[in-house]
mmCIF file of C-alpha atoms in Angstrom:
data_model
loop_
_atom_site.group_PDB
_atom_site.id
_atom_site.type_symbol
_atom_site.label_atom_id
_atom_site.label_comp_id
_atom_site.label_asym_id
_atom_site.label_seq_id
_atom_site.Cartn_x
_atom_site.Cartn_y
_atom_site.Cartn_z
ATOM 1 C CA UNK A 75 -14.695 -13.449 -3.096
ATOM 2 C CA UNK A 76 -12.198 -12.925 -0.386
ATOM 3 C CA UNK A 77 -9.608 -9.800 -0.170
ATOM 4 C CA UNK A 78 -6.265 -10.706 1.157
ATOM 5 C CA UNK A 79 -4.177 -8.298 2.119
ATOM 6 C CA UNK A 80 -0.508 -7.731 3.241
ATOM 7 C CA UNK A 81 2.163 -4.931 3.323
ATOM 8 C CA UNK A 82 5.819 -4.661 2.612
ATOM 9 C CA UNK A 83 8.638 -2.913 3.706
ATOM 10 C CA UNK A 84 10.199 -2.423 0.484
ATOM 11 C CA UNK A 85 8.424 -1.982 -3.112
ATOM 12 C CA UNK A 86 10.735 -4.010 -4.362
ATOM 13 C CA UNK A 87 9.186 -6.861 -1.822
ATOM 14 C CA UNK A 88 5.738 -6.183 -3.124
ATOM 15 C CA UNK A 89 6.380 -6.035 -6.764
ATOM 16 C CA UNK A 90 7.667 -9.058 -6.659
ATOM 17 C CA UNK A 91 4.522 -10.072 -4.539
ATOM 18 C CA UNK A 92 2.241 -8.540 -7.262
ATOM 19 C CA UNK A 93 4.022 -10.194 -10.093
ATOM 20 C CA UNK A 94 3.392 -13.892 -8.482
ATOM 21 C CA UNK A 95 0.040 -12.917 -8.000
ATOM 22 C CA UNK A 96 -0.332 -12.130 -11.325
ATOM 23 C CA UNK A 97 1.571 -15.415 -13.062
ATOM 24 C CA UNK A 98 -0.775 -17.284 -10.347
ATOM 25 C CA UNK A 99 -3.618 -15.958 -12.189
ATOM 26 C CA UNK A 100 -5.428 -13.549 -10.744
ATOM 27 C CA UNK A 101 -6.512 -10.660 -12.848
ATOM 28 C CA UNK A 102 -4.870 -7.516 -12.864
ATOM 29 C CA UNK A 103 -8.114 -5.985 -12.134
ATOM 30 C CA UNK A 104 -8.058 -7.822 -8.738
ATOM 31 C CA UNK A 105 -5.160 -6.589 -7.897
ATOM 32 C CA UNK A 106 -4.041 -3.471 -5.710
ATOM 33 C CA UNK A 107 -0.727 -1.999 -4.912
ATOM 34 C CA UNK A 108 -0.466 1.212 -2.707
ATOM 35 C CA UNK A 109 3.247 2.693 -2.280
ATOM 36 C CA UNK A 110 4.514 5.496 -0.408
ATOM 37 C CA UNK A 111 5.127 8.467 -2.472
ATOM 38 C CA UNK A 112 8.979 8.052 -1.416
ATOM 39 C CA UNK A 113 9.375 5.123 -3.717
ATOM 40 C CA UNK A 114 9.690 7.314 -6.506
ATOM 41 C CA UNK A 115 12.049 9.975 -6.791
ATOM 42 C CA UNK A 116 9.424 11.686 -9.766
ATOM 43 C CA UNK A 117 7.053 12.309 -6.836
ATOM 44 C CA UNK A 118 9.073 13.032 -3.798
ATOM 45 C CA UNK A 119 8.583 16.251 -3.883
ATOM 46 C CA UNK A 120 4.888 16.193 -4.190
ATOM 47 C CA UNK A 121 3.038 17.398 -1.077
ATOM 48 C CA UNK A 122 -0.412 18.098 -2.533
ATOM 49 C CA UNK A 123 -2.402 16.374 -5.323
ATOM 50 C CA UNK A 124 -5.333 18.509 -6.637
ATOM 51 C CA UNK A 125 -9.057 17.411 -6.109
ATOM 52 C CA UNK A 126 -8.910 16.800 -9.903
ATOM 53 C CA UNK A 127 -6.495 14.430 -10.131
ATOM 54 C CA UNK A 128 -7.453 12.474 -6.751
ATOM 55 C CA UNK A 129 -8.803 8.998 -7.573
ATOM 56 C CA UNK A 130 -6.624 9.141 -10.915
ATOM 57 C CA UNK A 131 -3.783 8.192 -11.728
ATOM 58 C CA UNK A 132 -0.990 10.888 -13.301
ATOM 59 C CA UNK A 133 2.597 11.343 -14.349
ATOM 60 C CA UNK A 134 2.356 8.513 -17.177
ATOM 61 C CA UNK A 135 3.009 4.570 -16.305
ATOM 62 C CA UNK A 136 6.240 3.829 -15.294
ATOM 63 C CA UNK A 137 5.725 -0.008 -14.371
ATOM 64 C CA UNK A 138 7.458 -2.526 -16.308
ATOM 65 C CA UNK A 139 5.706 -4.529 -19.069
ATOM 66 C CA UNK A 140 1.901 -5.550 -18.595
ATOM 67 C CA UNK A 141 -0.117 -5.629 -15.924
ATOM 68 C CA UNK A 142 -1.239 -4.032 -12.516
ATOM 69 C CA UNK A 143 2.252 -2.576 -12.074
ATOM 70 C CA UNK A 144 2.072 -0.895 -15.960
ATOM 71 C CA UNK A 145 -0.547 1.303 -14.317
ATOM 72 C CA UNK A 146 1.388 2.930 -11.197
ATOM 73 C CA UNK A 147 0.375 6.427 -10.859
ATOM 74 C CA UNK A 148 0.203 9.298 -8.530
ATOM 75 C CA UNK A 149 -2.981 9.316 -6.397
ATOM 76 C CA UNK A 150 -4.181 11.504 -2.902
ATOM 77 C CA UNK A 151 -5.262 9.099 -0.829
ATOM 78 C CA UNK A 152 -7.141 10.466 2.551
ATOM 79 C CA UNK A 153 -4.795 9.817 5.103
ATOM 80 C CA UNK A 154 -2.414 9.099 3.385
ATOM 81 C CA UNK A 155 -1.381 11.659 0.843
ATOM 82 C CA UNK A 156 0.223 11.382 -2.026
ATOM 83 C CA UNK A 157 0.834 7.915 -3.093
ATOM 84 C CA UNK A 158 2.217 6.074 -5.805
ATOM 85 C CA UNK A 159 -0.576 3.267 -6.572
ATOM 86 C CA UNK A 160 -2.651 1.025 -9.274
ATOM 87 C CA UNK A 161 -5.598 -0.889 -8.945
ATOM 88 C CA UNK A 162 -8.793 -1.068 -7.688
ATOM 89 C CA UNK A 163 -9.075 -0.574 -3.523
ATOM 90 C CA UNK A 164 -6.500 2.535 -4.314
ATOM 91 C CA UNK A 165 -9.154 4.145 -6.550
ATOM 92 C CA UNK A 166 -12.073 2.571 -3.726
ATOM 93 C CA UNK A 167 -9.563 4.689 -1.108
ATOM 94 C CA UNK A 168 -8.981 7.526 -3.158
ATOM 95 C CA UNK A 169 -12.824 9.194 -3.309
ATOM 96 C CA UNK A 170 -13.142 7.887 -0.075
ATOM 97 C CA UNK A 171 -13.555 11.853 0.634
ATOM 98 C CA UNK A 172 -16.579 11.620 -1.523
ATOM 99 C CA UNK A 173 -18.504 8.885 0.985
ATOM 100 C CA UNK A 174 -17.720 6.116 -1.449
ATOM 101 C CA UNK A 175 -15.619 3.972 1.757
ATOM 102 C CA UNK A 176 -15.775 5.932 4.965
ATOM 103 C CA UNK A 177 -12.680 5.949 6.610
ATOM 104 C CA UNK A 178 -10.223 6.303 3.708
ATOM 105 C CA UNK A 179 -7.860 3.603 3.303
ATOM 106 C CA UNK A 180 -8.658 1.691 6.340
ATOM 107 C CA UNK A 181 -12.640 2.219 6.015
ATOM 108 C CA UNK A 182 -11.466 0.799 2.251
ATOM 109 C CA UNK A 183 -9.611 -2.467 3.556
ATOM 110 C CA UNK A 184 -12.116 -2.775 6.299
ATOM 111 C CA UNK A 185 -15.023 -2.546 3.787
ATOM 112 C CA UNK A 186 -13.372 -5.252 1.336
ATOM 113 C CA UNK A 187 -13.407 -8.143 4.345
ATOM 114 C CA UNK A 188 -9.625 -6.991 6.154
ATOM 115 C CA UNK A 189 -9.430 -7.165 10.218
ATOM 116 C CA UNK A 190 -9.750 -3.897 11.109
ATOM 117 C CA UNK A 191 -6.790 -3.947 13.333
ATOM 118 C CA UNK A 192 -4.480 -5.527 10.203
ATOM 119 C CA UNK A 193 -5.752 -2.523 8.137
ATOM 120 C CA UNK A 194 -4.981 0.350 10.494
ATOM 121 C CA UNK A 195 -1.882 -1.356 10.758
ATOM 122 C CA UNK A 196 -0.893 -1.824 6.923
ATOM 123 C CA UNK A 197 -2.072 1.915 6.469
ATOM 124 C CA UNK A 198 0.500 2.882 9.063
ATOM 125 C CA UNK A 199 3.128 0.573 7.177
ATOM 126 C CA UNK A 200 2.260 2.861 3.965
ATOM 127 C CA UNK A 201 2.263 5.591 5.876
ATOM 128 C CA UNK A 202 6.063 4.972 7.572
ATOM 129 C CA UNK A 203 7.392 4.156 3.531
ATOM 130 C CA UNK A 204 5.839 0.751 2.995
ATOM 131 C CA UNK A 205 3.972 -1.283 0.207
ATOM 132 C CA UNK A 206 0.483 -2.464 0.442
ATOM 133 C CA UNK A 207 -0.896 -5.391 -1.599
ATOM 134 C CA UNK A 208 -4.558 -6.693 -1.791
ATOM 135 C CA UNK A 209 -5.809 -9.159 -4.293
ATOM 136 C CA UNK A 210 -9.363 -10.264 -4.571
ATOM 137 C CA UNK A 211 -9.919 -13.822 -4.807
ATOM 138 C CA UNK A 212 -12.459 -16.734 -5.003
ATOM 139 C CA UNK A 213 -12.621 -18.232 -1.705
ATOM 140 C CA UNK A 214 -11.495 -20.941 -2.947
ATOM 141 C CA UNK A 215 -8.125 -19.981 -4.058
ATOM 142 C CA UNK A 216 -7.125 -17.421 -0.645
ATOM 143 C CA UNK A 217 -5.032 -19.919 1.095
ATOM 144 C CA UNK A 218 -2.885 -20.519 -2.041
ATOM 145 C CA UNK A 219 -2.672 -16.743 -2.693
ATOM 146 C CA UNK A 220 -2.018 -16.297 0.735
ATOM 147 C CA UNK A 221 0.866 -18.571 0.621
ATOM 148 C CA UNK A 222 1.847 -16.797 -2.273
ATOM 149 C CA UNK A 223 2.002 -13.201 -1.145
ATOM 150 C CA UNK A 224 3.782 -14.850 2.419
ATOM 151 C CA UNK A 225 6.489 -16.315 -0.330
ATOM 152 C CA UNK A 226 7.876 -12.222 -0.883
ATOM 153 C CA UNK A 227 8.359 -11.958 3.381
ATOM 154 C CA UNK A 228 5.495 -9.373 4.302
ATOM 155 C CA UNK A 229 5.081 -7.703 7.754
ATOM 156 C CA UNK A 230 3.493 -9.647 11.045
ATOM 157 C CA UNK A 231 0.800 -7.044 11.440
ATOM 158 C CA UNK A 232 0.452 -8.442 14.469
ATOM 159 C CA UNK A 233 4.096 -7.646 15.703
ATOM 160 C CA UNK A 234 4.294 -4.099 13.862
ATOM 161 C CA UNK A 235 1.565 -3.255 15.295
ATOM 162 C CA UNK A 236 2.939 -4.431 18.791
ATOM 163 C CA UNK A 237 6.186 -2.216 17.779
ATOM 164 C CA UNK A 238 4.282 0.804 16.664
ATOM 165 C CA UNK A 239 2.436 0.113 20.126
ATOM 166 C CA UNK A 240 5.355 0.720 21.874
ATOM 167 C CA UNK A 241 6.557 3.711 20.795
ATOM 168 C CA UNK A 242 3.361 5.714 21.522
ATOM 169 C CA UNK A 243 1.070 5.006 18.692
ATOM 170 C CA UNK A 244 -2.090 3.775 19.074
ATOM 171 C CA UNK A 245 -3.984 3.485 16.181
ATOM 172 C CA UNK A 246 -4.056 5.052 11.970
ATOM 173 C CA UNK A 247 -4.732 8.628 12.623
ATOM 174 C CA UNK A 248 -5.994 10.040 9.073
ATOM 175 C CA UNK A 249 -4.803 13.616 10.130
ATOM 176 C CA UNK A 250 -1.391 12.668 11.447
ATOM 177 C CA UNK A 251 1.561 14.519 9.647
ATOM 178 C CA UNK A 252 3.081 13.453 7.036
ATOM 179 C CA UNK A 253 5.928 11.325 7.507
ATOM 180 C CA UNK A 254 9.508 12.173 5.928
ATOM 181 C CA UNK A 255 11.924 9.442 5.605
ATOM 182 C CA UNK A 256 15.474 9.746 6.244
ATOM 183 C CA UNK A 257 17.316 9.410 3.097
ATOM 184 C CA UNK A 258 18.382 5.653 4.139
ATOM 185 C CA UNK A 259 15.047 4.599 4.441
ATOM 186 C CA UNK A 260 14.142 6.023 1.153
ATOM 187 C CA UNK A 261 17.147 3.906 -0.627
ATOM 188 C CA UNK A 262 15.871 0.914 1.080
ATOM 189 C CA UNK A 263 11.811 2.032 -0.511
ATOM 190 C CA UNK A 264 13.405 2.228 -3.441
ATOM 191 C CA UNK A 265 14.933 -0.634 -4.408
ATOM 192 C CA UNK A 266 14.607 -2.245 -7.532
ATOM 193 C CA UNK A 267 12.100 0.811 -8.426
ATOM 194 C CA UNK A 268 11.517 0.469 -12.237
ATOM 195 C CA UNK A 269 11.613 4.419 -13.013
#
């Protein structure tokens, strides 16, 4: 099996992602989305989820007909937050606190077979309002799903990086503060949100 990974800058970028992945056939159990919590208006104002509810998803599903994105819920991811996500390397991420995949999300990506660079660099993409996607696949099949998830216009982590380079950062930083959109960039995260 082979984990392929890429973020978005929109959800509405990676749901469409998610949904090809799905119609390619790839279970929805292979499947991961991880949103920032900004996506959603029913979780903006969430700062804090409670140990209890970290690795599980609340608040009902709000996705849209079967599948991966039927699932979406709140999680606390470490480094991350709050999040809105479904599947199975957000749950792998989310009791990441608990030793299960040291390093939180990235130790998580890192763990399932993703460059570490790429991963500290799609964390940050979460981080700043983007959409992560990961799907696991038979080796066999990663170049078409790769082609597949390319088809919804993901990020160059090699040139985000480069631009988050640039302005001063240097690598995922679990204990950085929280980032707070301006109220443009949440419109943009937000489009074609199903809730």
């Amino acid at each position: 099996m082979k984990t392929v990974s890429r973020a978005y800058d929109s959800y509405a970028q990676a749901r469409a992602a998610v949904d090809a992945v799905e119609k390619a056939g790839v279970p929805s159990s292979d499947v991961s989305i991880v949103a920032n919590k900004y996506v959603s208006a029913e979780y903006e104002e969430v700062d804090d989820v409670n140990k209890a509810a970290a690795g599980a998803g609340i608040g009902g599903a709000v996705g849209a007909g079967a599948g991966l994105l039927a699932g979406l819920g709140l999680l606390a991811i470490p480094g991350l937050g709050p999040v809105v996500a479904a599947g199975w390397l957000a749950s792998t991420a989310a009791v990441a606190a608990g030793g299960a995949a040291a390093g939180g999300i990235v130790g998580a990506m890192v763990e399932a077979g993703t460059d570490k660079e790429h991963a500290e660099v799609y964390s940050e993409a979460v981080r700043r309002g983007g959409t992560l996607v990961t799907a696991r696949v038979p080796d066999g099949d990663a170049a078409r799903i790769e082609s597949i998830l390319a088809a919804s216009s993901p990020i160059d982590p090699v040139a985000r990086g480069a631009e988050y380079r640039a302005a001063g950062w240097k690598n995922f930083d679990p204990k950085a503060p929280a980032y707070r959109p301006s109220q443009t960039e949440i419109d943009r995260m937000r489009a074609n949100w199903p809730g």
